[in-house]
XYZ file of N, CA and C in Angstrom:
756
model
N 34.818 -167.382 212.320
C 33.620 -167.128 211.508
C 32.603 -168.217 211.795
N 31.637 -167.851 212.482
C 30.389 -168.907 212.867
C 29.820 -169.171 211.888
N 29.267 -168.330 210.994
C 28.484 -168.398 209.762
C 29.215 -169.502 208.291
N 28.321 -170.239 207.608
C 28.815 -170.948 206.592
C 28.882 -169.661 204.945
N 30.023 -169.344 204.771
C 30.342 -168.432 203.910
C 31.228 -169.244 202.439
N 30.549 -168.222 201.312
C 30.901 -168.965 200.230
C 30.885 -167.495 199.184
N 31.969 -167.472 198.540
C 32.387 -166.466 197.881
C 32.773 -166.684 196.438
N 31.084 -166.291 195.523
C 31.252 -166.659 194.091
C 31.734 -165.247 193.027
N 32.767 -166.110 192.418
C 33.678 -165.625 191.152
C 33.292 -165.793 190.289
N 32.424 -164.895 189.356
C 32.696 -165.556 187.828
C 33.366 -165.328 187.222
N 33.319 -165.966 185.800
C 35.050 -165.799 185.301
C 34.558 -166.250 183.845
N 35.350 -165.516 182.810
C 35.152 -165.263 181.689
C 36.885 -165.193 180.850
N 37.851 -166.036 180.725
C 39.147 -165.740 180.420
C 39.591 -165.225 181.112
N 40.072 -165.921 182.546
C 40.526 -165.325 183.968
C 41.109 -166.567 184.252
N 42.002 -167.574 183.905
C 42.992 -168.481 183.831
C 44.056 -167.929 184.387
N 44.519 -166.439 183.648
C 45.802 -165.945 184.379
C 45.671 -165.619 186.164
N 44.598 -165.010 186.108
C 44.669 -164.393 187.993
C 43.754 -165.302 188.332
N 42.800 -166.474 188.107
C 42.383 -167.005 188.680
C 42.939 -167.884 189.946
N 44.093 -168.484 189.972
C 44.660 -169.142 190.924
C 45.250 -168.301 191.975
N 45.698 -167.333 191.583
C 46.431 -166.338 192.396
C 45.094 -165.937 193.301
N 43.801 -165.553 192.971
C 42.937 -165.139 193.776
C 42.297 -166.133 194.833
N 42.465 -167.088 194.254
C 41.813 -168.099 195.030
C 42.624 -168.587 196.024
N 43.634 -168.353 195.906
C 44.757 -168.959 196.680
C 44.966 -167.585 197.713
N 45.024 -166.724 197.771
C 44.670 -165.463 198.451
C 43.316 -165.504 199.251
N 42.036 -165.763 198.466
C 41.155 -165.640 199.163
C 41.055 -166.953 200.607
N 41.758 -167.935 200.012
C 41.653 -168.917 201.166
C 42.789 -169.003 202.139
N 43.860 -167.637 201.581
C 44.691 -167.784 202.933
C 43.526 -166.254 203.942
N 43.517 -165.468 202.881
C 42.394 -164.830 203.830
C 41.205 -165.191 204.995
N 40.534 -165.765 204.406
C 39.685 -166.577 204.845
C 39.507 -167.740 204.478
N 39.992 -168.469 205.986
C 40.155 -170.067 205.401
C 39.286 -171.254 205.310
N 37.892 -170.390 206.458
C 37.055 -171.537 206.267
C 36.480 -171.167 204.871
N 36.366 -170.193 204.483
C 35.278 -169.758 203.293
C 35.530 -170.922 202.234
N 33.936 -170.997 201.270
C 34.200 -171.589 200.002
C 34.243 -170.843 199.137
N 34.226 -171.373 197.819
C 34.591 -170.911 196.571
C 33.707 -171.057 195.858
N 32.823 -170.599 195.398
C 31.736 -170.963 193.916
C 32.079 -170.040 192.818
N 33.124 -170.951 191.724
C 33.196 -170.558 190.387
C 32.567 -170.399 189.326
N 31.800 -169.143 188.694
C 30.823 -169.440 187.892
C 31.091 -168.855 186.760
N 31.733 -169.995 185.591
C 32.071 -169.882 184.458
C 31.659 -169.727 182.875
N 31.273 -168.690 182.630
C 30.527 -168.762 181.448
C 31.470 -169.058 179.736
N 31.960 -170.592 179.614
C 32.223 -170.751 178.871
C 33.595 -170.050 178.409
N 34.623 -170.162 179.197
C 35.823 -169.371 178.639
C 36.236 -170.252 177.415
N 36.788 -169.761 176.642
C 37.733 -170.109 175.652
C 39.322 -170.642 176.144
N 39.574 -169.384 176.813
C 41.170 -169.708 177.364
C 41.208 -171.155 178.231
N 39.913 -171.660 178.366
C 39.914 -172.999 179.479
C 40.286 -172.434 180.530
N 39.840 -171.421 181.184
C 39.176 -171.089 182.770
C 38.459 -172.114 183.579
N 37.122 -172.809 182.167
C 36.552 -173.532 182.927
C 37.492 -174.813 183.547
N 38.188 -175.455 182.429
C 39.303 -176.499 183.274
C 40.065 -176.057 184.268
N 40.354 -175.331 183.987
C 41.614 -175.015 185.519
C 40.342 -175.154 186.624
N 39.280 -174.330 186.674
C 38.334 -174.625 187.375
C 38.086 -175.899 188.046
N 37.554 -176.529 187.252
C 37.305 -177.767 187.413
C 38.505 -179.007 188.254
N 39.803 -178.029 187.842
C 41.132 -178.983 187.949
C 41.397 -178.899 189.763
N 41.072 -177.149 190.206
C 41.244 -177.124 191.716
C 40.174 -177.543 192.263
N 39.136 -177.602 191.492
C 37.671 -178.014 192.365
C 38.367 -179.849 192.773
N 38.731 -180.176 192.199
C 38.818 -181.395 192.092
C 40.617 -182.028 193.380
N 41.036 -180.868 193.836
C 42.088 -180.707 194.489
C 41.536 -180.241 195.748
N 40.678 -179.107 195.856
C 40.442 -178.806 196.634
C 38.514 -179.065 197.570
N 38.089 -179.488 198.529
C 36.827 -180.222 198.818
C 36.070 -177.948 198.754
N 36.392 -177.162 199.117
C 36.026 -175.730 199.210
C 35.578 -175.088 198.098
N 36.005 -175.827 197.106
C 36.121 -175.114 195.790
C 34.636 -175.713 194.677
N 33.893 -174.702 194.624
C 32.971 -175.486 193.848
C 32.925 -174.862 192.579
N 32.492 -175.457 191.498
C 32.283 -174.595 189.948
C 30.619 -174.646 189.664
N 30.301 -173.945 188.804
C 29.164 -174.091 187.800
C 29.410 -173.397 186.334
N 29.125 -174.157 185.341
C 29.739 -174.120 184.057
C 28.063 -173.420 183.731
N 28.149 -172.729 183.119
C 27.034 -172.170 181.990
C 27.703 -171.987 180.756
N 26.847 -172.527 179.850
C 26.840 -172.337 178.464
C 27.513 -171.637 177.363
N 26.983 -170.143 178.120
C 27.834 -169.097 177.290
C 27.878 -167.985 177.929
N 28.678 -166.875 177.395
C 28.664 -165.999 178.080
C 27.293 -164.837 177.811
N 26.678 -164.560 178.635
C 25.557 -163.490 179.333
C 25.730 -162.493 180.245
N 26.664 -161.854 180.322
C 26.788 -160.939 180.868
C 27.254 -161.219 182.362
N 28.165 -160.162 183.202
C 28.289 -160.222 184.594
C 26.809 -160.796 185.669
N 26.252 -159.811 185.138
C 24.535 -159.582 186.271
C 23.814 -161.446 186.150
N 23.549 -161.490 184.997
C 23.349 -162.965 184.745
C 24.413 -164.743 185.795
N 25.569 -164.287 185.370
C 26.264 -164.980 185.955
C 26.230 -164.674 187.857
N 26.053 -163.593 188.242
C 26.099 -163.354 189.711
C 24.924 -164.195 190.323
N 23.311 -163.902 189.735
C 22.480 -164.594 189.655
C 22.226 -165.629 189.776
N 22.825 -166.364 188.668
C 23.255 -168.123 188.934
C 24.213 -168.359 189.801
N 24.768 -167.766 190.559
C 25.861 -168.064 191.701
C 25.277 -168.000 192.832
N 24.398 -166.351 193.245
C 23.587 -166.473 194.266
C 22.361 -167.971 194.555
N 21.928 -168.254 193.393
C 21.360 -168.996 193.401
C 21.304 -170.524 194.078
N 22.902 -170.657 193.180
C 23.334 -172.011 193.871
C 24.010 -171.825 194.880
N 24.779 -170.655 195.634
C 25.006 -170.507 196.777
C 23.802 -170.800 197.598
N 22.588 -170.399 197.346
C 21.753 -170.284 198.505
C 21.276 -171.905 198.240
N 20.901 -172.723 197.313
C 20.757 -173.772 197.368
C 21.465 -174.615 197.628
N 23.197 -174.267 198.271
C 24.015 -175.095 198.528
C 23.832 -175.001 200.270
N 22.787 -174.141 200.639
C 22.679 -174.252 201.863
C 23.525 -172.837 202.756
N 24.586 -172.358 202.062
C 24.760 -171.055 202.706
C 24.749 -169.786 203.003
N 24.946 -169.501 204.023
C 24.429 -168.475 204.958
C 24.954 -166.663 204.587
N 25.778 -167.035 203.976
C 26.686 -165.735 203.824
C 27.344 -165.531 202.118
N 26.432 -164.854 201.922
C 27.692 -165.231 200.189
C 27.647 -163.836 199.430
N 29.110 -163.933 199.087
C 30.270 -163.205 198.821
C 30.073 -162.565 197.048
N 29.773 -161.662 196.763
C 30.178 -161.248 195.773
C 31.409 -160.408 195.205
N 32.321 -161.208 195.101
C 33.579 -160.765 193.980
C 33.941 -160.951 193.004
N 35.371 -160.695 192.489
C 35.389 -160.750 190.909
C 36.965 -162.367 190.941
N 37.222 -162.281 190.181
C 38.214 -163.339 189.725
C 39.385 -162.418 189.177
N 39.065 -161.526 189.016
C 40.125 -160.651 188.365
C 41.435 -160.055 189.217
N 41.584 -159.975 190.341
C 42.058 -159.172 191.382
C 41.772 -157.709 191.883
N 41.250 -157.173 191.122
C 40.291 -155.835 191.473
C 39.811 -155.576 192.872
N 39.247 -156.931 193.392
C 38.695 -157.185 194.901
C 39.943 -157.422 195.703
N 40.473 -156.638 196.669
C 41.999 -157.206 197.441
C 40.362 -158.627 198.330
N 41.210 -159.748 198.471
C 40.812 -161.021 199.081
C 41.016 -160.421 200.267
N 41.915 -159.710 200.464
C 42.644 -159.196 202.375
C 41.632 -158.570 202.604
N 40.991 -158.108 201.860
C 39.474 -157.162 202.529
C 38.875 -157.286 203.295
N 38.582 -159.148 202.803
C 36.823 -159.953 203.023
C 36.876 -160.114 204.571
N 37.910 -160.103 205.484
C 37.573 -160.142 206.876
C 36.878 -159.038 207.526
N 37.082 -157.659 206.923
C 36.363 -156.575 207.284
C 35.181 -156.417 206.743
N 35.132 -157.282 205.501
C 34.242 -157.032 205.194
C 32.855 -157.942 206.069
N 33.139 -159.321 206.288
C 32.791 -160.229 206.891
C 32.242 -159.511 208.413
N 33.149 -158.629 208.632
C 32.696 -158.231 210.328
C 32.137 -157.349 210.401
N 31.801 -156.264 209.371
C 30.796 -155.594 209.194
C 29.378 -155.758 208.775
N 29.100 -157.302 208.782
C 27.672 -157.951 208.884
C 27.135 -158.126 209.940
N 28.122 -157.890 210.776
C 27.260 -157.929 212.506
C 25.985 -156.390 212.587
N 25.042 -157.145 212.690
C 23.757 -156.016 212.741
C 23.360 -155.348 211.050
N 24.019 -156.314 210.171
C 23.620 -155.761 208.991
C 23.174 -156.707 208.301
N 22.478 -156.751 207.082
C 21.754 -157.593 205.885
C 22.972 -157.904 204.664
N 23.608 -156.421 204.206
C 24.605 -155.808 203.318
C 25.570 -155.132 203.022
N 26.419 -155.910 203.030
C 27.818 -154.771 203.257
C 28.590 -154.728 202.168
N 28.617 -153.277 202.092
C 29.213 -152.947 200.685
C 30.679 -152.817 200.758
N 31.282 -153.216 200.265
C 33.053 -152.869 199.802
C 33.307 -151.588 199.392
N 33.331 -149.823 199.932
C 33.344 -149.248 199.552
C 34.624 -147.933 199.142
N 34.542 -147.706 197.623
C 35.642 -147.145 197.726
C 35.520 -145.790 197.861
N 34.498 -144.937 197.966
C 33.969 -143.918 198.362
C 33.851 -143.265 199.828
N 33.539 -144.268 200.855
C 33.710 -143.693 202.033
C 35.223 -143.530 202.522
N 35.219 -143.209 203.994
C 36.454 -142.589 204.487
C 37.285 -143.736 204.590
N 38.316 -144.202 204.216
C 39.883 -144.922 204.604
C 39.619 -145.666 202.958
N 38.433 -145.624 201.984
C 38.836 -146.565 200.668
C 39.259 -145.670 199.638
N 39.874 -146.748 198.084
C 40.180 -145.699 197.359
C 40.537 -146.384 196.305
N 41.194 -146.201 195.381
C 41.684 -146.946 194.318
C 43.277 -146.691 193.511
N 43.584 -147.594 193.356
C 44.985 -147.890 192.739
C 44.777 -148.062 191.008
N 45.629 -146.584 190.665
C 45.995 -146.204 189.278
C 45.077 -145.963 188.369
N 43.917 -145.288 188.496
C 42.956 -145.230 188.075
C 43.388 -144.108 187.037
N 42.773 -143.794 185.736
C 43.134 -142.956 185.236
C 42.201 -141.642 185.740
N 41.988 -140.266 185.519
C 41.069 -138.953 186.130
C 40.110 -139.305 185.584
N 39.786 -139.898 183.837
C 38.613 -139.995 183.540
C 37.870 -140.977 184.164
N 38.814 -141.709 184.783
C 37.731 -143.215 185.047
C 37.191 -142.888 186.119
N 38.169 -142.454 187.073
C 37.897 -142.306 188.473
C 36.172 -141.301 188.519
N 36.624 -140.249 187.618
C 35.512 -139.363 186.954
C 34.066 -139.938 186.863
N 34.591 -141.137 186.069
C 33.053 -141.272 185.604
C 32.503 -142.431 186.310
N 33.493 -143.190 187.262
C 32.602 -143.894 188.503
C 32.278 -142.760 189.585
N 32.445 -142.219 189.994
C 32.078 -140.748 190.842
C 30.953 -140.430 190.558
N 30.945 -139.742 189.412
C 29.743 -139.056 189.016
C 28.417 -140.707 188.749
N 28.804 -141.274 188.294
C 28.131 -142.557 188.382
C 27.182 -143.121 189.456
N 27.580 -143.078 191.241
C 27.380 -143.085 191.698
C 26.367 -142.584 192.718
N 26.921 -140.996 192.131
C 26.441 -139.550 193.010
C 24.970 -139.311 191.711
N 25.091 -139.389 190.947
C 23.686 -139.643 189.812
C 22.535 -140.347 190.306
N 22.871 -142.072 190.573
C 22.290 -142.973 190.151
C 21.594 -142.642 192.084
N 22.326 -142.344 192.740
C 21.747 -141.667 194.356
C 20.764 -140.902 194.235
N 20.974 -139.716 193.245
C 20.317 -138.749 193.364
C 18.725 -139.441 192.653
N 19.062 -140.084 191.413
C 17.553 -140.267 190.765
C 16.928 -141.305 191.646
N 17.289 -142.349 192.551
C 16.646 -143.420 193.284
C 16.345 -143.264 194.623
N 17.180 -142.102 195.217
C 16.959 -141.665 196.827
C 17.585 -142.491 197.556
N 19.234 -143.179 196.433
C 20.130 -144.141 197.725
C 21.132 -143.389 198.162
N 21.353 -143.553 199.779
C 22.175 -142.214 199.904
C 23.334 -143.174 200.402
N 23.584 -144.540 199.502
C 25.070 -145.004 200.245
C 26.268 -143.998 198.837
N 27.479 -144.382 199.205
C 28.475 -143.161 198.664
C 29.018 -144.074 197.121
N 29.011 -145.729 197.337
C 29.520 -146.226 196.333
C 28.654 -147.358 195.955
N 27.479 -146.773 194.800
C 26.292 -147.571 193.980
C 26.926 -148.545 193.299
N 27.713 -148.594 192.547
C 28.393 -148.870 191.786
C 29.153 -150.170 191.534
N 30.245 -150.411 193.065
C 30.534 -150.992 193.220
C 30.319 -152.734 193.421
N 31.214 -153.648 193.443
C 31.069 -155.165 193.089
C 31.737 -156.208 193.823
N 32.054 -155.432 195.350
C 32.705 -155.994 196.126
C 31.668 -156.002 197.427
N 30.550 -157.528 197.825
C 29.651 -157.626 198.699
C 29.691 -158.251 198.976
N 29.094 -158.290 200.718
C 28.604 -159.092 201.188
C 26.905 -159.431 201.557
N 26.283 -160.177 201.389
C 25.008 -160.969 201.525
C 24.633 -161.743 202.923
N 23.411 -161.425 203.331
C 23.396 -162.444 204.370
C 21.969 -163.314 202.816
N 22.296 -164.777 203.285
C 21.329 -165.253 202.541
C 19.563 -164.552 202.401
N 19.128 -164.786 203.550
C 18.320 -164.016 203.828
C 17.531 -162.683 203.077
N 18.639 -161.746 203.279
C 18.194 -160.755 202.508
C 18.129 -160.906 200.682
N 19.172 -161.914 200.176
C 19.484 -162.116 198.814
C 17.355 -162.742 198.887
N 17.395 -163.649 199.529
C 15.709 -163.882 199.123
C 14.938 -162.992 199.384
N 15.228 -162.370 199.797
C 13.687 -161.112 199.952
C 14.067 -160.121 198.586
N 15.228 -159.800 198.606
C 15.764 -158.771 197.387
C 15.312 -159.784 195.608
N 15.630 -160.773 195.395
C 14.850 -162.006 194.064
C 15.843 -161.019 193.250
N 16.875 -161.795 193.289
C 18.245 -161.634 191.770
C 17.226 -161.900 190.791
N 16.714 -162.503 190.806
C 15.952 -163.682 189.780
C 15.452 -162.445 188.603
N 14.950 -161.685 189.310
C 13.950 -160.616 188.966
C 14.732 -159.386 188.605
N 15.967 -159.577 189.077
C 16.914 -158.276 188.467
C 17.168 -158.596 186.447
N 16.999 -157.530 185.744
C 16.910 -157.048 184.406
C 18.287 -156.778 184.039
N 18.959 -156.064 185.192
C 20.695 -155.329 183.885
C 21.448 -157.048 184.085
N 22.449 -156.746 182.805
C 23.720 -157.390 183.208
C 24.327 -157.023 183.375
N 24.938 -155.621 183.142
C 26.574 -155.145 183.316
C 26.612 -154.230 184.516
N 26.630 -153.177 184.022
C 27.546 -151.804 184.652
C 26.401 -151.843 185.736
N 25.390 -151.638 185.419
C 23.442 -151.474 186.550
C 23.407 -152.356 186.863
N 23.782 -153.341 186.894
C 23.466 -154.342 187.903
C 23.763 -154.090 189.091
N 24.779 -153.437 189.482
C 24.953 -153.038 191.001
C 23.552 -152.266 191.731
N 23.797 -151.366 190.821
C 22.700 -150.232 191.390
C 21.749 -150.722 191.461
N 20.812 -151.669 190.550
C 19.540 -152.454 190.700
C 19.621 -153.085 191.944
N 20.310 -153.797 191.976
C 20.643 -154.699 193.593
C 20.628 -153.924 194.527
N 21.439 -153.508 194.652
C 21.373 -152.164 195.796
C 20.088 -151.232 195.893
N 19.322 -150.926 194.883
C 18.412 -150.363 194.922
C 16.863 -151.118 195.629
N 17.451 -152.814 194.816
C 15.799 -153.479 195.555
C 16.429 -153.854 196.925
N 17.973 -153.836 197.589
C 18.108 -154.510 199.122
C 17.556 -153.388 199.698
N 17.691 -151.978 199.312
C 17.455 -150.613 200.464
C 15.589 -151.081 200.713
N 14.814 -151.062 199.441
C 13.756 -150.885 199.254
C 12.946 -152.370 200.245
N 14.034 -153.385 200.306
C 12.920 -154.447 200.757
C 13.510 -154.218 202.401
N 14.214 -153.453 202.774
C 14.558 -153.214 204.112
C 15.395 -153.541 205.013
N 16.740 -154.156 203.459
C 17.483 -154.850 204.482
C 18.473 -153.679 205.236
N 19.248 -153.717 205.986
C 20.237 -152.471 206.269
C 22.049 -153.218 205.957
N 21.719 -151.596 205.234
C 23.528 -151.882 204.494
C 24.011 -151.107 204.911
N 25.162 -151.883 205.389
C 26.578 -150.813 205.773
C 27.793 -150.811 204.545
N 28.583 -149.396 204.592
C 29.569 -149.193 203.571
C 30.787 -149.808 204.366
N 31.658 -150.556 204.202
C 33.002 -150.887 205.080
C 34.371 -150.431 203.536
N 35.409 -149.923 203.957
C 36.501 -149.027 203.153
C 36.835 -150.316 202.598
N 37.502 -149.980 200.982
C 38.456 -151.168 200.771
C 39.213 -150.158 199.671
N 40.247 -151.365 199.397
C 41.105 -150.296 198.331
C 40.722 -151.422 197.433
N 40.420 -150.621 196.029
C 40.425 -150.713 194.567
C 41.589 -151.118 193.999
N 41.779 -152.570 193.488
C 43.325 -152.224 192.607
C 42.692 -152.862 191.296
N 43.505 -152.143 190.122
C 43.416 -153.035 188.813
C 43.479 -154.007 188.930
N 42.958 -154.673 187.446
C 42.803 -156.190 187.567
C 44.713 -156.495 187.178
N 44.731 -158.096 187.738
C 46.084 -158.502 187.713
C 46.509 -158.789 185.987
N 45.537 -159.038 185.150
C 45.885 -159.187 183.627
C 44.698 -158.479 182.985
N 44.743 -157.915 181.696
C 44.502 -157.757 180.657
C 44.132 -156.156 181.139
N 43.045 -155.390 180.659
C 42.201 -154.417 180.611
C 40.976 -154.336 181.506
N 40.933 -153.300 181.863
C 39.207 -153.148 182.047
C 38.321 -152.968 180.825
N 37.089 -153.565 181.273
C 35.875 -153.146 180.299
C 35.580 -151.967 180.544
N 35.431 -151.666 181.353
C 34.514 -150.091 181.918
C 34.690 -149.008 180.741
N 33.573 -148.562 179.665
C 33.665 -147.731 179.361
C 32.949 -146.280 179.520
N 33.187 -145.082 178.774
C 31.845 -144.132 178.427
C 30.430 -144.979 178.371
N 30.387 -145.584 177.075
C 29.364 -146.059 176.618
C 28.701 -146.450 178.014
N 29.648 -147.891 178.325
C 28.818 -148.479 179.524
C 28.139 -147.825 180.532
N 28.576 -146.799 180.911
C 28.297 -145.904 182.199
C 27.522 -144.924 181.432
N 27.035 -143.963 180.030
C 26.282 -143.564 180.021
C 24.917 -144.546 179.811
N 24.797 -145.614 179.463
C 24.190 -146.546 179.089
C 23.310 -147.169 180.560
N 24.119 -146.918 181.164
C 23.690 -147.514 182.713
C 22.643 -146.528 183.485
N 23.547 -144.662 182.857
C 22.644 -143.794 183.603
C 21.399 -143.243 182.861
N 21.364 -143.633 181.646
C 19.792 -143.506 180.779
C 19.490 -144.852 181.537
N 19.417 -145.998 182.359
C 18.600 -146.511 182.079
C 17.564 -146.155 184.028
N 19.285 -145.930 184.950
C 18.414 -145.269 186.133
C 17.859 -143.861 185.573
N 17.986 -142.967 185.265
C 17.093 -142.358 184.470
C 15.360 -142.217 184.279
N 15.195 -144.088 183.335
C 13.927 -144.347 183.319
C 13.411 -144.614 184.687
N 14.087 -145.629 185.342
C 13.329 -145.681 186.781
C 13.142 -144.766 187.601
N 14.144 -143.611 187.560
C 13.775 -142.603 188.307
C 12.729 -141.865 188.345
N 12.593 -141.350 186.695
C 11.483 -140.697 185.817
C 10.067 -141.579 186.307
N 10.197 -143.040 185.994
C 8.877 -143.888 186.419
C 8.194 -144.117 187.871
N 9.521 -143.626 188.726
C 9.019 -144.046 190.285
C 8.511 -142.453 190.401
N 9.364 -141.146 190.220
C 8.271 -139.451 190.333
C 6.618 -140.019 189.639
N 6.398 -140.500 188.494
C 5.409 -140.471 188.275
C 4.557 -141.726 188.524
N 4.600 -142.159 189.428
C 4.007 -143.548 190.167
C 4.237 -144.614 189.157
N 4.743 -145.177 188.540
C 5.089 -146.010 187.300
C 6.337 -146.933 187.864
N 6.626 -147.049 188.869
C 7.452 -148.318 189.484
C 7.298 -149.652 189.113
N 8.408 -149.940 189.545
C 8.158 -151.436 189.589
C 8.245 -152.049 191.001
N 7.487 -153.313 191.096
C 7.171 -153.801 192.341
C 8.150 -153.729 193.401
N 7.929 -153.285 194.417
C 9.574 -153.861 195.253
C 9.247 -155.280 195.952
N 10.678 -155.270 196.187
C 10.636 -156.485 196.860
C 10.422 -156.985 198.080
N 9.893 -158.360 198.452
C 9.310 -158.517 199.905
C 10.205 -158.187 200.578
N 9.557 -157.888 202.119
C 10.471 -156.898 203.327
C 11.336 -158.361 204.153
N 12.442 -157.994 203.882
C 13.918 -158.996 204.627
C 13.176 -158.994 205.907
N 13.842 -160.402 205.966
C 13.334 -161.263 208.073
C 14.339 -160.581 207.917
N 13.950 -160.545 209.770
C 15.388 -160.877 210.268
C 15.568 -161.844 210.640
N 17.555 -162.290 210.848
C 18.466 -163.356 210.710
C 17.657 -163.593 212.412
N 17.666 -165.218 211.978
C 17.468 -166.190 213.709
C 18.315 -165.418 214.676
N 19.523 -165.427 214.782
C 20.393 -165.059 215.325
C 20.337 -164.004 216.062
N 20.129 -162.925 215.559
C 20.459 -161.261 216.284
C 19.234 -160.898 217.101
């Protein structure tokens, strides 16, 4: 891996699978770093955090305050990823949901791309033990939030990416509005629009290693009233700005 790559986790009472992932992700990929971005666990996530940062020189943390949502915390990670100087950064979860064994395919499907999505929708991905409704209502989730924005990748949804720095600045997290469930789709919606090119690469889906998912009804109808409004606002010229058009990387 030529590129300087750094792969931020946030984590919210993720003490139990936190070590297990990290310890996976760096036999996966070994040069990669780590940026932990902790919004105030209770269970002391943030210490264990702090405890391998301090074991390991790869491993970096950032503590915020409280908890604000997923979209918020990704934000402040991209952020200090890109102010830590690197080139490539990783959006996953802490939970185990993301197989770590992925990130090499995923990693090599940035050759000639801006964005590469972890997808469980195209051909060879999929997911482990999903119940019909869930599977259901990320599906239809997807194939919706396509239809009202004109994105024709297969899995909107999803939370398993890769970034070239680059494009993360032309796309401005900063400026992204959801925290939860839409936050994907927003992202994905301003990288298509500022021009970066995303590729889908397969991965398999597994549950998280402890507790529950959040994912509910609510969340996901909640997500599709809100592409909905943007959809409704971009037919009737009522958009919002897009974002400046991605360089391209020195390199290619």
């Amino acid at each position: 891996m030529s590129e300087s790559t750094i792969v931020v986790l946030p984590t919210y009472n993720e003490i139990e699978s936190l070590p297990e992932v990290v310890a996976r992700l760096r036999e996966a990929v070994s040069e990669a770093h780590v940026l932990i971005v902790d919004d105030a666990s209770p269970d002391g996530t943030g210490d264990l955090a702090d405890l391998l940062a301090a074991r390991i020189p790869e491993i970096h943390v950032l503590h915020r305050r409280e908890k604000q949502g997923l979209g918020p915390a990704y934000i402040a990670g991209f952020a200090e990823a890109v102010r830590l100087g690197f080139e490539v950064i990783v959006q996953s979860d802490a939970d185990g949901s993301h197989r770590p064994e992925d990130l090499p395919a995923l990693l090599a499907g940035l050759d000639g791309h801006d964005l590469v999505i972890g997808s469980r929708w195209v051909a060879g991905g999929d997911v482990q033990r999903w119940s019909l409704h869930r599977y259901l209502l990320s599906r239809a989730g997807s194939v919706y939030a396509g239809a009202m924005l004109g994105l024709h990748q297969k899995d909107l949804t999803g939370g398993y990416r890769v970034f070239r720095a680059e494009a993360l600045r032309a796309i401005h997290p900063e400026q992204v509005t959801s925290r939860g469930y839409c936050f994907q789709i927003e992202m994905l919606d301003r990288a298509v629009r500022s021009g970066c090119r995303v590729v889908e690469v397969p991965i398999m889906f597994d549950d998280r290693l402890h507790g529950e998912s959040k994912m509910s009804g609510r969340i996901v109808v909640e997500a599709l009233l809100q592409v909905t409004r943007w959809g409704m606002a971009r037919r009737f010229g009522r958009d919002r700005i897009p974002a400046a058009p991605v360089r391209e990387p020195s390199h290619v």
